[in-house]
XYZ file of C-alpha atoms in Angstrom:
665
model
C 0.000 0.000 0.000
C 1.314 3.461 -0.899
C 2.478 5.106 2.265
C 1.282 8.516 0.961
C -2.313 7.293 0.972
C -2.271 6.913 4.745
C -0.771 10.311 5.562
C -3.111 12.424 7.727
C -2.505 16.169 7.319
C -5.229 17.083 9.800
C -3.025 17.477 12.925
C -0.472 19.566 11.020
C -3.203 21.799 9.600
C -4.763 22.180 13.050
C -1.441 23.190 14.637
C -0.743 25.677 11.832
C -4.169 27.301 12.135
C -3.913 27.912 15.858
C -0.335 29.153 15.546
C -1.580 31.738 13.015
C -4.484 32.651 15.297
C -2.082 33.161 18.209
C 0.414 35.282 16.259
C -2.229 37.507 14.669
C -4.001 37.825 18.036
C -0.725 38.884 19.661
C -0.296 41.712 17.141
C -3.944 42.761 17.303
C -4.373 42.778 21.067
C -1.018 44.484 21.627
C -2.303 47.239 19.345
C -5.559 47.508 21.315
C -3.706 47.367 24.646
C -1.348 50.207 23.715
C -4.280 52.304 22.534
C -6.000 51.753 25.853
C -2.816 52.621 27.802
C -2.538 55.900 25.912
C -6.242 56.739 26.374
C -6.950 56.520 22.661
C -10.392 55.403 21.628
C -10.857 52.595 19.115
C -11.552 53.750 15.563
C -13.340 51.911 12.746
C -10.146 50.235 11.558
C -9.660 48.705 15.027
C -13.185 47.306 15.181
C -13.054 45.946 11.622
C -9.707 44.277 12.303
C -11.070 42.765 15.514
C -14.068 41.434 13.556
C -11.666 39.927 11.009
C -9.749 38.113 13.750
C -12.987 36.814 15.303
C -14.123 35.502 11.898
C -10.719 33.842 11.404
C -10.870 32.264 14.868
C -14.411 30.986 14.322
C -13.358 29.518 10.984
C -10.373 27.833 12.628
C -12.671 26.368 15.280
C -14.921 24.825 12.641
C -11.866 23.522 10.787
C -10.738 21.779 13.964
C -14.207 20.236 14.177
C -14.069 18.769 10.654
C -10.478 17.603 11.231
C -11.818 15.534 14.120
C -14.309 14.056 11.631
C -11.472 12.928 9.377
C -10.602 15.954 7.249
C -6.949 15.778 6.280
C -7.059 12.109 5.322
C -7.276 10.825 1.743
C -10.662 9.260 2.409
C -13.194 10.558 4.936
C -15.167 7.860 6.802
C -18.567 7.489 5.151
C -20.346 7.717 8.506
C -18.945 11.242 9.008
C -19.668 12.623 5.512
C -23.209 13.875 6.387
C -21.726 16.091 9.102
C -19.266 17.842 6.765
C -21.470 19.965 4.526
C -22.633 22.828 6.736
C -19.411 23.327 8.792
C -17.298 23.365 5.600
C -19.551 25.985 3.984
C -19.495 28.153 7.107
C -15.737 28.064 7.666
C -15.093 28.656 3.932
C -17.325 31.755 4.100
C -15.660 32.956 7.312
C -12.163 32.654 5.776
C -13.195 34.806 2.805
C -14.863 37.360 5.098
C -11.833 37.443 7.421
C -9.608 38.258 4.441
C -11.998 40.927 3.164
C -12.274 42.635 6.546
C -8.530 42.476 7.189
C -7.780 44.322 3.959
C -10.676 46.710 4.581
C -9.255 47.587 8.008
C -5.919 48.628 6.510
C -7.735 50.604 3.822
C -9.763 52.439 6.468
C -6.490 53.259 8.260
C -5.230 54.828 5.024
C -8.359 57.002 4.917
C -6.770 58.991 7.762
C -4.022 60.168 5.435
C -4.918 63.775 4.494
C -4.582 63.298 0.723
C -7.716 63.512 -1.361
C -6.540 61.422 -4.330
C -5.393 58.672 -1.977
C -8.748 58.579 -0.214
C -10.561 58.288 -3.548
C -8.248 55.441 -4.580
C -8.788 53.634 -1.273
C -12.569 53.888 -1.537
C -12.478 52.560 -5.114
C -10.171 49.679 -4.117
C -12.304 48.669 -1.133
C -15.536 48.842 -3.132
C -14.104 46.746 -5.974
C -12.634 44.188 -3.545
C -15.999 43.790 -1.823
C -17.689 43.301 -5.201
C -15.049 40.739 -6.202
C -15.159 38.625 -3.020
C -18.914 38.679 -2.417
C -19.634 36.247 -5.311
C -16.997 33.902 -3.845
C -19.017 33.700 -0.640
C -22.216 33.151 -2.650
C -20.598 30.324 -4.638
C -19.693 28.522 -1.418
C -23.418 28.084 -0.817
C -24.627 27.923 -4.446
C -21.901 25.676 -5.880
C -22.737 22.188 -7.149
C -21.796 19.579 -4.542
C -22.718 16.177 -3.346
C -25.890 17.621 -1.850
C -27.245 17.671 -5.391
C -28.651 20.922 -6.764
C -28.417 19.988 -10.435
C -29.571 22.782 -12.692
C -29.828 25.195 -9.801
C -26.164 25.502 -8.808
C -22.906 26.990 -10.049
C -20.797 24.382 -11.888
C -17.593 23.507 -10.074
C -15.337 24.533 -13.002
C -16.902 28.014 -13.129
C -16.557 28.352 -9.360
C -12.877 27.353 -9.528
C -12.072 29.801 -12.334
C -13.846 32.665 -10.593
C -12.153 31.977 -7.247
C -8.741 31.926 -8.935
C -9.586 35.363 -10.337
C -10.809 36.727 -6.971
C -7.677 35.447 -5.200
C -5.447 37.029 -7.827
C -7.350 40.299 -7.535
C -7.059 40.108 -3.746
C -3.278 39.824 -4.164
C -3.248 42.892 -6.438
C -5.253 44.833 -3.839
C -2.736 43.939 -1.129
C 0.111 45.245 -3.264
C -1.818 48.417 -4.175
C -2.698 49.220 -0.560
C 0.905 48.565 0.506
C 2.423 50.882 -2.109
C -0.269 53.581 -2.053
C 1.174 55.528 0.933
C 4.669 55.720 -0.553
C 4.157 58.970 -2.483
C 2.701 60.621 0.614
C 5.539 59.395 2.852
C 8.218 60.480 0.376
C 6.863 64.045 0.521
C 6.897 64.176 4.323
C 9.432 66.254 6.263
C 11.141 63.506 8.241
C 14.591 62.008 8.446
C 15.580 59.367 5.919
C 15.677 56.751 8.657
C 12.141 57.652 9.796
C 10.900 57.680 6.225
C 12.306 54.242 5.418
C 10.947 52.808 8.664
C 7.466 54.167 7.989
C 7.484 52.910 4.397
C 8.530 49.419 5.469
C 5.839 49.346 8.171
C 3.155 50.457 5.722
C 4.278 47.862 3.150
C 3.811 44.709 5.211
C 0.717 44.014 3.141
C 3.035 42.790 0.366
C 3.390 39.541 2.342
C -0.396 39.158 2.385
C -0.390 39.700 -1.374
C 2.234 36.978 -1.845
C 0.157 34.602 0.287
C -2.976 35.369 -1.745
C -1.107 34.715 -4.989
C 0.126 31.361 -3.653
C -3.403 30.523 -2.545
C -4.731 31.111 -6.076
C -2.488 28.310 -7.387
C -4.015 25.758 -4.969
C -7.674 26.309 -5.863
C -7.791 23.884 -8.864
C -6.647 21.076 -6.527
C -10.037 20.980 -4.743
C -11.707 19.242 -7.712
C -9.630 16.066 -7.413
C -10.664 12.771 -5.850
C -8.239 13.180 -2.939
C -10.052 14.786 0.031
C -6.732 16.308 1.061
C -6.605 18.447 -2.070
C -8.167 21.428 -0.298
C -5.773 21.335 2.712
C -3.224 23.757 1.120
C -6.091 26.100 0.200
C -7.391 26.138 3.780
C -3.884 26.644 5.187
C -3.029 29.497 2.824
C -6.478 31.067 3.260
C -5.962 31.230 7.010
C -2.377 32.421 6.525
C -3.555 35.234 4.240
C -6.091 36.456 6.798
C -3.581 36.222 9.664
C -0.875 38.041 7.685
C -3.426 40.754 6.795
C -4.169 41.281 10.491
C -0.474 41.435 11.411
C 0.361 43.690 8.449
C -2.494 46.075 9.316
C -1.324 46.214 12.945
C 2.381 46.893 12.374
C 2.153 50.590 11.256
C -0.144 51.420 14.176
C 2.006 49.436 16.618
C 5.059 51.341 15.417
C 3.406 54.712 16.008
C 1.899 53.635 19.341
C 5.191 52.208 20.607
C 6.956 55.481 19.772
C 4.161 57.407 21.462
C 4.346 55.071 24.470
C 7.872 56.235 25.230
C 6.626 59.786 25.530
C 3.875 59.208 28.021
C 0.310 60.278 27.329
C 0.470 61.602 23.781
C -2.643 62.913 22.072
C -3.251 61.619 18.579
C -2.097 63.788 15.748
C -1.246 61.607 12.810
C -0.105 58.093 13.517
C 2.051 58.153 10.402
C 3.429 61.608 11.124
C 6.678 62.786 12.671
C 6.167 62.899 16.459
C 8.272 65.459 18.318
C 7.875 67.297 21.596
C 7.235 70.667 23.092
C 8.590 71.054 26.604
C 7.132 73.355 29.204
C 8.705 72.988 32.615
C 9.042 69.244 32.165
C 5.526 68.839 30.803
C 5.394 66.957 27.514
C 2.777 67.310 24.781
C 2.498 66.271 21.152
C 3.270 69.632 19.576
C 6.269 69.822 17.284
C 7.612 73.219 18.341
C 9.859 73.725 21.333
C 8.734 76.915 23.094
C 9.501 76.617 26.830
C 7.514 78.903 29.156
C 9.486 81.149 31.494
C 6.626 83.508 32.296
C 3.230 82.999 33.944
C 0.978 80.786 31.782
C -1.496 82.282 29.389
C -4.907 83.606 29.979
C -8.144 82.945 31.760
C -11.315 82.110 29.901
C -12.906 85.077 28.212
C -16.073 86.429 29.859
C -18.305 85.361 27.008
C -17.018 81.819 27.397
C -16.541 81.424 23.667
C -12.783 81.108 23.221
C -9.335 81.766 24.630
C -7.719 84.559 22.675
C -4.515 84.328 24.715
C -3.401 87.834 23.810
C 0.115 89.036 24.706
C -1.016 90.868 27.847
C -3.301 88.112 29.133
C -2.647 86.648 32.562
C -4.840 84.480 34.731
C -5.373 81.191 36.453
C -4.179 77.892 35.086
C -5.021 74.579 36.714
C -2.891 71.645 35.612
C -4.978 68.618 34.687
C -4.696 66.060 37.452
C -3.044 68.571 39.743
C -4.319 70.525 42.725
C -2.062 73.489 42.167
C -3.428 76.822 40.922
C -0.921 79.116 39.238
C -0.950 82.878 38.701
C -4.331 83.966 40.076
C -5.509 87.066 38.328
C -5.321 90.063 40.614
C -2.523 88.632 42.741
C 0.170 90.142 40.574
C 2.037 92.942 42.342
C 2.924 94.746 39.125
C 1.149 97.882 38.026
C -0.944 98.302 34.894
C 1.975 100.177 33.308
C 4.266 97.201 33.986
C 1.722 94.859 32.421
C 1.439 97.022 29.310
C 5.216 97.193 29.045
C 5.419 93.413 29.217
C 2.843 93.236 26.445
C 4.841 95.652 24.298
C 8.041 93.702 24.892
C 6.227 90.441 24.184
C 5.683 91.370 20.544
C 9.118 93.002 20.120
C 11.592 90.635 21.822
C 12.619 87.695 19.600
C 13.566 84.409 21.311
C 15.185 81.256 19.970
C 13.002 78.196 19.286
C 13.470 74.818 17.598
C 12.389 73.851 14.107
C 8.871 72.341 14.035
C 10.117 69.618 11.687
C 13.437 67.835 10.940
C 15.455 69.869 8.456
C 17.774 67.127 7.204
C 17.279 63.634 5.866
C 20.548 62.650 7.527
C 19.355 63.156 11.090
C 19.860 60.003 13.124
C 18.786 59.063 16.615
C 22.082 60.136 18.194
C 21.864 63.589 16.680
C 18.234 63.893 17.752
C 19.174 62.977 21.316
C 21.973 65.545 21.351
C 19.695 68.297 20.064
C 16.705 67.322 22.194
C 14.942 70.243 23.831
C 15.175 70.391 27.616
C 13.248 73.614 28.125
C 16.255 75.911 27.753
C 18.523 74.346 30.390
C 21.178 73.341 27.861
C 19.476 73.961 24.503
C 19.018 77.362 22.887
C 15.275 77.589 23.462
C 14.174 80.823 25.067
C 17.546 82.555 24.661
C 17.586 86.113 23.248
C 17.981 86.007 19.479
C 20.609 88.755 19.426
C 22.997 86.481 21.338
C 22.853 83.870 18.567
C 22.556 85.719 15.246
C 23.206 82.561 13.174
C 20.180 80.684 14.588
C 17.319 81.206 12.132
C 14.506 79.716 14.255
C 13.189 82.652 16.265
C 9.776 83.775 17.480
C 8.498 86.649 19.551
C 7.877 86.201 23.245
C 4.160 86.724 22.626
C 4.126 84.067 19.893
C 5.626 81.560 22.302
C 2.880 82.186 24.837
C 0.121 82.235 22.270
C 1.384 79.056 20.637
C 1.327 77.183 23.950
C -2.235 78.358 24.468
C -3.260 76.977 21.079
C -1.662 73.618 21.879
C -3.931 73.317 24.915
C -6.915 74.498 22.878
C -6.169 71.769 20.330
C -5.740 69.030 22.939
C -9.041 69.959 24.585
C -10.755 69.297 21.257
C -9.607 65.679 20.905
C -12.043 63.289 22.666
C -9.387 60.540 22.620
C -7.437 62.506 25.247
C -10.340 62.070 27.659
C -11.372 58.486 26.893
C -14.380 59.762 24.949
C -15.894 59.090 21.541
C -18.256 61.445 19.722
C -17.756 61.166 15.964
C -14.785 60.381 13.747
C -13.866 63.919 12.713
C -14.418 65.644 16.072
C -10.710 66.410 16.418
C -10.474 67.672 12.840
C -13.391 70.081 13.278
C -11.862 71.099 16.607
C -8.673 72.076 14.753
C -10.789 74.116 12.340
C -12.221 75.893 15.376
C -8.736 76.658 16.743
C -7.564 78.078 13.407
C -10.753 80.117 13.008
C -10.293 81.545 16.511
C -6.777 82.639 15.574
C -8.114 84.293 12.427
C -10.685 86.117 14.563
C -7.830 87.289 16.800
C -6.235 88.769 13.685
C -9.430 90.625 12.798
C -9.907 91.929 16.336
C -6.336 93.275 16.406
C -7.059 95.404 13.330
C -5.536 98.570 14.818
C -2.355 96.862 16.055
C -0.062 95.379 13.426
C 2.245 93.928 16.082
C -0.527 91.800 17.591
C -1.576 90.767 14.091
C 1.988 89.651 13.417
C 1.903 87.507 16.567
C -1.201 85.764 15.203
C 0.552 85.148 11.869
C 3.597 83.749 13.674
C 1.456 81.450 15.784
C -0.511 80.168 12.794
C 2.663 79.463 10.818
C 4.152 77.327 13.604
C 0.887 75.665 14.649
C 0.054 74.500 11.124
C 3.427 72.717 10.937
C 2.821 70.589 14.053
C 1.485 67.050 14.307
C -1.631 68.465 15.964
C -2.622 70.118 12.688
C -2.471 66.774 10.825
C -6.016 66.047 11.992
C -7.137 69.246 10.266
C -5.607 68.083 6.982
C -7.515 64.802 7.249
C -10.979 66.338 7.617
C -13.774 64.745 5.599
C -14.877 68.093 4.103
C -11.993 68.865 1.745
C -13.825 71.838 0.189
C -14.130 73.585 3.562
C -10.465 72.846 4.275
C -9.538 74.384 0.936
C -11.479 77.559 1.766
C -9.957 77.759 5.263
C -6.380 77.429 3.985
C -7.085 80.050 1.327
C -8.273 82.374 4.085
C -5.116 81.678 6.097
C -2.964 82.464 3.056
C -4.979 85.598 2.299
C -4.620 86.750 5.897
C -0.839 86.488 5.757
C -0.724 88.273 2.390
C -2.784 91.105 3.884
C -0.285 91.193 6.775
C 2.593 91.592 4.318
C 0.679 94.291 2.446
C 0.116 96.122 5.742
C 3.818 95.907 6.618
C 4.559 97.227 3.143
C 2.278 100.232 3.695
C 3.906 100.774 7.109
C 7.344 100.662 5.423
C 8.364 97.750 7.651
C 8.856 95.193 4.882
C 12.617 95.335 4.469
C 15.767 93.266 5.127
C 16.487 95.374 8.229
C 12.885 95.358 9.467
C 12.212 95.383 13.189
C 10.274 92.176 12.493
C 13.316 89.944 12.970
C 11.778 86.659 11.848
C 10.110 88.040 8.728
C 11.909 85.720 6.285
C 11.413 82.679 8.521
C 7.639 83.122 8.853
C 7.362 83.746 5.116
C 9.188 80.460 4.511
C 6.761 78.551 6.780
C 3.735 79.806 4.854
C 5.459 78.924 1.588
C 6.132 75.435 2.923
C 2.495 75.110 4.021
C 1.234 75.973 0.531
C 3.642 73.619 -1.217
C 2.902 70.722 1.131
C -0.817 71.179 0.488
C -0.225 71.333 -3.263
C 1.761 68.086 -3.067
C -1.180 66.437 -1.291
C -3.772 67.905 -3.708
C -5.456 69.817 -0.875
C -5.141 73.296 -2.387
C -7.097 73.586 -5.613
C -6.198 76.065 -8.316
C -8.524 77.738 -10.759
C -10.527 80.007 -8.436
C -9.401 83.393 -9.663
C -10.618 86.655 -8.154
C -10.574 90.156 -9.603
C -10.490 93.276 -7.422
C -10.284 96.969 -8.153
C -7.353 98.625 -6.425
C -6.806 102.256 -5.616
C -3.213 103.366 -5.864
C -1.591 105.850 -3.506
C -1.822 108.543 -6.220
C -5.578 108.016 -6.531
C -5.642 106.056 -9.793
C -7.463 102.711 -9.994
C -6.566 99.429 -11.634
C -7.915 95.878 -11.714
C -5.949 92.946 -10.342
C -6.623 89.206 -10.815
C -5.117 86.558 -8.554
C -5.546 82.943 -7.434
C -4.985 82.348 -3.716
C -4.008 78.736 -4.364
C -0.666 80.285 -5.378
C -0.189 82.341 -2.228
C 3.336 80.912 -1.898
C 4.305 82.674 -5.134
C 2.874 85.976 -3.919
C 4.842 85.663 -0.680
C 8.005 85.096 -2.726
C 7.005 88.162 -4.733
C 6.973 90.331 -1.608
C 10.367 88.915 -0.621
C 11.777 89.667 -4.072
C 10.266 93.170 -4.206
C 11.835 94.163 -0.877
C 15.049 92.119 -0.926
C 14.107 89.825 1.967
C 15.968 86.519 2.337
C 13.601 83.566 2.701
C 15.349 80.491 4.179
C 15.154 77.460 1.919
C 13.358 79.291 -0.905
C 14.594 79.373 -4.481
C 16.200 82.557 -5.713
C 14.216 82.580 -8.965
C 13.067 86.007 -10.065
C 9.813 87.128 -11.599
C 7.486 86.535 -8.660
C 7.341 90.253 -7.863
C 5.677 90.826 -11.237
C 2.686 88.775 -10.030
C 2.022 91.133 -7.099
C -0.612 93.876 -7.024
C 0.392 97.523 -7.026
C 1.228 99.108 -3.683
C -2.348 100.100 -2.944
C -3.704 102.499 -0.348
C -5.760 99.689 1.227
C -5.578 95.919 1.507
C -5.201 94.592 -2.067
C -6.242 91.077 -1.081
C -9.860 91.947 -0.206
C -9.474 90.225 3.177
C -12.381 91.889 4.981
C -14.866 90.834 2.300
C -13.387 87.326 2.248
C -13.866 87.008 6.017
C -17.519 87.992 5.688
C -18.048 85.491 2.855
C -16.319 82.702 4.787
C -18.386 83.442 7.881
C -21.582 83.382 5.833
C -20.714 80.072 4.141
C -19.132 78.221 7.061
C -20.386 79.955 10.198
C -22.811 78.325 12.606
C -25.728 80.048 14.344
C -26.895 78.937 17.796
C -30.412 80.195 17.182
C -32.671 81.338 14.361
C -32.196 84.991 15.240
C -28.396 84.863 15.514
C -25.890 85.549 12.755
C -23.655 82.677 11.651
C -20.294 82.800 13.436
C -17.022 80.958 13.013
C -14.676 79.767 15.739
C -15.994 79.394 19.267
C -15.666 76.420 21.592
C -18.303 73.936 20.427
C -15.718 71.142 20.187
C -13.812 72.094 23.366
C -14.502 69.246 25.816
C -13.887 71.504 28.823
C -16.856 73.718 27.870
C -19.302 70.811 27.887
C -21.530 70.020 30.814
C -20.638 67.069 33.004
C -23.652 65.193 31.624
C -22.524 65.771 28.033
C -19.027 64.500 28.782
C -20.387 61.480 30.650
C -22.677 60.485 27.780
C -19.711 60.458 25.351
C -17.280 58.793 27.756
C -16.232 55.192 27.171
C -17.032 54.313 30.782
C -20.052 56.661 30.997
C -18.330 58.760 33.673
C -17.135 62.356 33.489
C -13.375 62.199 32.773
C -12.790 65.233 35.008
C -12.474 65.042 38.783
C -14.742 67.041 41.073
C -11.945 69.547 41.670
C -11.451 70.047 37.949
C -15.201 70.410 37.361
C -15.353 73.031 40.110
C -12.377 74.838 38.585
C -14.167 74.963 35.223
C -17.326 76.254 36.897
C -15.286 79.108 38.395
C -13.927 80.030 34.957
C -10.453 78.580 35.403
C -8.608 76.879 32.570
C -7.257 73.357 32.716
C -3.805 72.703 31.344
C -2.402 69.488 29.908
C 0.488 67.651 31.495
């Protein structure tokens, strides 16, 4: 008797299945555990991946059942054959569904990437994959088998050919999803080592694609007389699903593990470049190092709508989880004149800060450790700029304070920081609110160009941080496009104002003029690279020259980086990192008597189109604190909390009731 006829592959298949279940479960539950440790809520990709693992486990359980009935042997005992039909159909369906959901989970993760074309591609891929695999599940139940559905079933040869196609397409999808993020990652400002690491992590799906391709070659074997012919198909089907789960977990595990070394880090972009801002030993997820050496910024405004955090604001700050109250308003011994002088100095005195992003692809971990910010103890942060004229990264004292205020405002608008879940884009709309509040600060400081410059500084740094990544991933790309256009227009109006004030010059008292211009240029070009800033929306305005004559001017704000370069060229200002090409100045408007960028009218139009009214009789308004968790009632927070309890302690709730502001650790 041929020894091969007596070989039983059932025990080997059983051991392989449960090894795959264990490995994929280890990756998945480590991911969920780290998210829980960092107070991050589970998103759709987590739940879909968990469902995929449950389907895979259930399928493995049924496979173990049929193995006990004799599956894995050349011939199945006739007495057990009647018990095979239903379990085999169910576990076959579950394996296909586990694979579909595993790939879908990774695709949903990619939907967080703030690139419109990539999101469209992902949606098309996921829809087509679902359409391709659904008939495979149907054929499991409608295929011709020993049950006997002659004339009312799908012939076995058709079923085999279609399943070979669906497996091959599944392999193509794995490769596409693995390579899709590469263009986005290549355009990111991160070190070469970080970039390669992220690309490798995002490309683990290639292994799932290889497994799917191998599985396609085993499908024709199921039509033979040997009952063991389908064993390789079952093994590779389970392997594909398990590899999908592990591949989908690795990028998130990488980001979570890096975040885990930094303590409680709010989510910005899990594929972004995570750096720190240090304030007296307190760590947050912002990417700009601006250590505080003055009393923290301002108390809540009387109307309770937003924290403007103006240069002369002082007040009470209560650290989250702490019982200490700092800087009570009214306890300061200084006079009003001293306070005003501090405010004036705040917008005039430039201080050294760190770059909000890595400037070289050659940065390695050792260099990062050497240059790490320690709040000004050994690094340059907070030192007077005049003592280090070669250091280009400078900001005003007031910008430093305002920036720190915006970091807190951003963190308060992320439900994940409080163990809460409201809706997917809560954080993104919260970032819109923060940016709109800054733009309102600019409008309210209309008579003070120095305060307006502080707002422009703060916006330029804030929009380069990881916190702003959520804004770029918002589901309403048209609103994002209009908001960024308004930001660009606001800065252009600032430059036009400085030009009218004769302060736009290489020796301007605005010491970081070229630096801030370069940050806005970088913002525009990054958004262009990600297809988030659409061209083709030209505007025409009538300008009145200083001599009284009028002329018409047409411009497209999608190119606000070119207009900024034009101002630099017109006035001989050096812009770090910008090309020295000429001709941009020719694209600028004439030096008009008023704002040539029609900013006031644009603000009114934006407020009309995107503002929200609390009541029928109220005008639509932008900004505010709708998404600020600290402004919600205790009942509202409790209803959105994962554990149905208010995330704030009684002391913190009382502090909020008294109008104090909480501050993140």
